[in-house]
């Protein structure tokens, strides 16, 4: 995920959900999932590295 976002020159903030309980809880509230990575793009939540969904969300955002 980090490589994908970096290649697109998109800014992102990384959270360590193992060490930061608040980050884990926020991720769970946003996604309803306990799996990472979770990305939000203008309100669209993508759980896991799903390149097609990420590309679509980015296209909709532009």
CSV table of N, CA, C and O in Angstrom, one decimal, residues 1-4 8 21-22 25 30-32 36-37 42 44 52-53 57-58:
chain,number,residue,atom,x,y,z
A,1,UNK,N,0.8,-1.2,0.0
A,1,UNK,CA,0.0,0.0,0.0
A,1,UNK,C,0.9,1.3,0.0
A,1,UNK,O,0.6,2.2,-0.8
A,2,UNK,N,1.9,1.3,0.9
A,2,UNK,CA,2.8,2.5,0.9
A,2,UNK,C,3.5,2.7,-0.4
A,2,UNK,O,3.6,3.8,-0.9
A,3,UNK,N,3.9,1.6,-1.0
A,3,UNK,CA,4.6,1.7,-2.3
A,3,UNK,C,3.6,2.3,-3.4
A,3,UNK,O,4.0,3.2,-4.1
A,4,UNK,N,2.4,1.8,-3.4
A,4,UNK,CA,1.4,2.2,-4.3
A,4,UNK,C,1.1,3.7,-4.2
A,4,UNK,O,1.1,4.5,-5.1
A,8,UNK,N,2.2,7.0,-6.7
A,8,UNK,CA,1.3,8.0,-7.2
A,8,UNK,C,1.5,9.4,-6.6
A,8,UNK,O,0.8,10.3,-6.9
A,21,UNK,N,-3.4,1.6,20.3
A,21,UNK,CA,-4.8,1.1,20.5
A,21,UNK,C,-5.8,2.0,19.9
A,21,UNK,O,-6.8,1.6,19.4
A,22,UNK,N,-5.6,3.3,20.1
A,22,UNK,CA,-6.5,4.3,19.6
A,22,UNK,C,-6.6,4.2,18.0
A,22,UNK,O,-7.7,4.4,17.5
A,25,UNK,N,-8.7,1.2,17.2
A,25,UNK,CA,-10.1,1.4,17.4
A,25,UNK,C,-10.7,2.3,16.3
A,25,UNK,O,-11.8,2.1,15.8
A,30,UNK,N,-14.0,3.0,11.4
A,30,UNK,CA,-14.1,3.4,10.0
A,30,UNK,C,-14.5,2.3,9.1
A,30,UNK,O,-15.3,2.4,8.2
A,31,UNK,N,-13.9,1.1,9.3
A,31,UNK,CA,-14.0,0.0,8.4
A,31,UNK,C,-14.9,-1.1,8.8
A,31,UNK,O,-15.3,-1.9,8.0
A,32,UNK,N,-15.1,-1.3,10.1
A,32,UNK,CA,-15.8,-2.4,10.6
A,32,UNK,C,-15.0,-3.7,10.5
A,32,UNK,O,-15.4,-4.8,10.7
A,36,UNK,N,-5.7,-5.0,8.4
A,36,UNK,CA,-5.1,-3.8,7.7
A,36,UNK,C,-4.5,-4.3,6.4
A,36,UNK,O,-4.3,-5.5,6.2
A,37,UNK,N,-4.3,-3.4,5.5
A,37,UNK,CA,-4.4,-1.9,5.6
A,37,UNK,C,-5.8,-1.5,5.3
A,37,UNK,O,-6.6,-2.2,4.7
A,42,UNK,N,-11.5,10.3,0.4
A,42,UNK,CA,-12.7,11.2,0.3
A,42,UNK,C,-14.0,10.4,0.7
A,42,UNK,O,-15.0,10.4,0.0
A,44,UNK,N,-14.5,7.2,0.9
A,44,UNK,CA,-14.5,5.8,0.4
A,44,UNK,C,-13.5,5.0,1.2
A,44,UNK,O,-12.3,5.4,1.3
A,52,UNK,N,-7.7,-2.2,-7.9
A,52,UNK,CA,-8.8,-1.7,-8.8
A,52,UNK,C,-9.7,-0.7,-8.0
A,52,UNK,O,-10.1,0.4,-8.5
A,53,UNK,N,-10.1,-1.1,-6.7
A,53,UNK,CA,-10.9,-0.2,-5.9
A,53,UNK,C,-10.2,1.1,-5.6
A,53,UNK,O,-10.8,2.2,-5.5
A,57,UNK,N,-11.5,4.8,-6.6
A,57,UNK,CA,-11.7,5.8,-5.6
A,57,UNK,C,-10.9,7.1,-6.0
A,57,UNK,O,-11.3,8.2,-5.8
A,58,UNK,N,-9.6,6.9,-6.5
A,58,UNK,CA,-8.8,8.0,-6.8
A,58,UNK,C,-9.4,8.7,-8.1
A,58,UNK,O,-9.3,10.0,-8.1
